[in-house]
GROMACS .gro file of C-alpha atoms in nm:
model
  148
    1ASP     CA    1   9.229  11.185   9.703
    2HIS     CA    2   9.032  11.494   9.886
    3ALA     CA    3   9.357  11.687   9.977
    4SER     CA    4   9.466  11.677   9.619
    5SER     CA    5   9.126  11.793   9.485
    6LEU     CA    6   9.142  12.121   9.699
    7CYS     CA    7   9.276  12.439   9.524
    8ALA     CA    8   9.623  12.550   9.611
    9THR     CA    9   9.503  12.802   9.851
   10SER     CA   10   9.261  12.568  10.048
   11PRO     CA   11   9.369  12.490  10.402
   12VAL     CA   12   9.493  12.138  10.444
   13LEU     CA   13   9.595  11.976  10.769
   14ARG     CA   14   9.922  11.824  10.780
   15GLY     CA   15  10.037  11.680  11.101
   16GLY     CA   16   9.779  11.870  11.284
   17GLN     CA   17   9.875  12.200  11.128
   18ALA     CA   18   9.685  12.398  10.890
   19ALA     CA   19   9.895  12.465  10.575
   20TYR     CA   20   9.830  12.634  10.249
   21GLY     CA   21   9.976  12.477   9.933
   22ARG     CA   22  10.288  12.592   9.766
   23GLY     CA   23  10.484  12.673  10.070
   24VAL     CA   24  10.294  12.971  10.185
   25SER     CA   25  10.330  13.023  10.540
   26MET     CA   26  10.045  13.105  10.779
   27ILE     CA   27  10.050  13.326  11.110
   28TYR     CA   28   9.796  13.265  11.367
   29ARG     CA   29   9.691  13.564  11.556
   30ILE     CA   30   9.496  13.575  11.877
   31GLY     CA   31   9.382  13.863  12.103
   32LYS     CA   32   9.236  13.894  12.469
   33THR     CA   33   9.083  14.200  12.606
   34ILE     CA   34   9.130  14.250  12.990
   35ARG     CA   35   8.976  14.494  13.223
   36TRP     CA   36   9.083  14.621  13.559
   37GLU     CA   37   9.081  14.901  13.809
   38ALA     CA   38   9.398  15.080  13.896
   39SER     CA   39   9.517  15.406  14.040
   40HIS     CA   40   9.817  15.614  13.933
   41ARG     CA   41   9.990  15.948  13.970
   42LEU     CA   42  10.192  16.123  13.709
   43GLU     CA   43  10.503  16.321  13.786
   44GLY     CA   44  10.669  16.602  13.593
   45LEU     CA   45  10.334  16.779  13.494
   46SER     CA   46  10.258  17.134  13.512
   47GLU     CA   47  10.115  17.243  13.856
   48GLY     CA   48   9.746  17.181  13.871
   49HIS     CA   49   9.717  16.925  13.598
   50PRO     CA   50   9.454  16.668  13.700
   51CYS     CA   51   9.667  16.370  13.637
   52GLY     CA   52   9.939  16.497  13.893
   53ARG     CA   53   9.703  16.408  14.154
   54MET     CA   54   9.627  16.052  14.253
   55HIS     CA   55   9.346  15.920  14.051
   56GLY     CA   56   9.219  15.602  13.896
   57HIS     CA   57   9.095  15.446  13.560
   58SER     CA   58   8.892  15.172  13.461
   59TYR     CA   59   9.146  15.027  13.226
   60GLU     CA   60   9.093  14.805  12.933
   61ALA     CA   61   9.390  14.651  12.743
   62GLU     CA   62   9.384  14.431  12.411
   63ILE     CA   63   9.700  14.187  12.396
   64VAL     CA   64   9.776  14.040  12.067
   65LEU     CA   65  10.002  13.743  12.010
   66THR     CA   66  10.132  13.569  11.702
   67SER     CA   67  10.276  13.244  11.595
   68GLU     CA   68  10.354  13.043  11.306
   69SER     CA   69  10.237  12.715  11.469
   70LEU     CA   70   9.998  12.570  11.733
   71ASP     CA   71  10.054  12.375  12.039
   72ASP     CA   72   9.936  12.028  12.059
   73THR     CA   73   9.582  12.140  12.189
   74GLY     CA   74   9.550  12.356  11.866
   75PHE     CA   75   9.608  12.684  12.055
   76VAL     CA   76   9.866  12.966  12.004
   77LEU     CA   77   9.825  13.007  12.371
   78ASP     CA   78   9.541  12.921  12.613
   79TYR     CA   79   9.357  13.256  12.670
   80GLY     CA   80   9.368  13.199  13.051
   81VAL     CA   81   9.744  13.285  13.054
   82LEU     CA   82   9.653  13.627  12.917
   83GLY     CA   83   9.364  13.672  13.150
   84ALA     CA   84   9.590  13.604  13.443
   85ILE     CA   85   9.775  13.919  13.372
   86ARG     CA   86   9.469  14.120  13.481
   87ASN     CA   87   9.530  13.984  13.854
   88LYS     CA   88   9.876  14.153  13.841
   89LEU     CA   89   9.718  14.471  13.785
   90ASP     CA   90   9.367  14.496  13.936
   91HIS     CA   91   9.324  14.736  14.216
   92GLN     CA   92   9.712  14.822  14.234
   93HIS     CA   93   9.870  15.157  14.254
   94LEU     CA   94  10.054  15.147  13.928
   95ASN     CA   95  10.324  15.379  14.062
   96ASP     CA   96  10.413  15.096  14.312
   97ILE     CA   97  10.429  14.799  14.066
   98MET     CA   98  10.581  14.920  13.752
   99PRO     CA   99  10.895  15.124  13.663
  100GLY     CA  100  10.887  15.479  13.561
  101ASN     CA  101  10.600  15.735  13.535
  102PRO     CA  102  10.286  15.511  13.462
  103THR     CA  103  10.154  15.651  13.152
  104ALA     CA  104   9.930  15.435  12.919
  105GLU     CA  105  10.225  15.427  12.687
  106ARG     CA  106  10.457  15.286  12.951
  107LEU     CA  107  10.175  15.055  13.083
  108ALA     CA  108  10.152  14.902  12.752
  109VAL     CA  109  10.497  14.801  12.766
  110PHE     CA  110  10.476  14.674  13.103
  111ILE     CA  111  10.187  14.461  13.017
  112ALA     CA  112  10.396  14.321  12.709
  113THR     CA  113  10.676  14.247  12.944
  114LEU     CA  114  10.452  14.069  13.186
  115VAL     CA  115  10.325  13.848  12.907
  116ASN     CA  116  10.682  13.758  12.784
  117ASP     CA  117  10.796  13.664  13.151
  118ALA     CA  118  10.487  13.424  13.164
  119LEU     CA  119  10.570  13.295  12.826
  120PHE     CA  120  10.922  13.232  12.927
  121LYS     CA  121  10.819  13.061  13.258
  122MET     CA  122  10.603  12.838  13.051
  123GLY     CA  123  10.887  12.742  12.843
  124TYR     CA  124  10.770  12.927  12.526
  125ASP     CA  125  11.060  13.082  12.326
  126THR     CA  126  11.051  13.422  12.169
  127GLU     CA  127  11.071  13.280  11.798
  128GLY     CA  128  10.749  13.089  11.853
  129VAL     CA  129  10.461  13.275  12.036
  130ARG     CA  130  10.520  13.626  12.055
  131VAL     CA  131  10.366  13.963  12.142
  132GLU     CA  132  10.261  14.174  11.845
  133SER     CA  133  10.104  14.464  12.019
  134VAL     CA  134   9.938  14.599  12.332
  135LEU     CA  135   9.676  14.868  12.343
  136VAL     CA  136   9.585  15.022  12.664
  137LYS     CA  137   9.263  15.241  12.717
  138GLU     CA  138   9.256  15.478  13.019
  139THR     CA  139   8.915  15.594  12.910
  140ALA     CA  140   8.672  15.522  12.629
  141SER     CA  141   8.839  15.779  12.419
  142SER     CA  142   9.208  15.772  12.513
  143TRP     CA  143   9.453  15.496  12.434
  144ALA     CA  144   9.808  15.409  12.387
  145MET     CA  145   9.958  15.117  12.176
  146VAL     CA  146  10.292  14.959  12.139
  147SER     CA  147  10.363  14.723  11.861
  148PHE     CA  148  10.650  14.487  11.825
   0.00000   0.00000   0.00000
């Protein structure tokens, strides 16, 4: 039997799922990078602060999801679901579409909420597929991340 000849740490397909021997569980992790253009204006800054004026960024976000199982297709989630989040953000004025001051930190939480809403609408429960982290870059050298 080929399966029994594999060492205990070799992956074996059981019922369409890869499983390691001796009860070791696996966590699948996927990520999607999205890019979009948006404007915002931050309030509460000192007079003359450049971010207090309306301005824009070429944003980039990395969304990471985890799951202990795969769907019938063999996905954690179709990447297209994550790509669709971009359409809700692209060429928007962030002050108009999200609560609070639209900082990169709050934008990361907002994106995680958009993903969770999409998962809920598709019938995924929060115990299955879940958002692990969202990293938002406003510039090539400035970013904020939220992890769950």
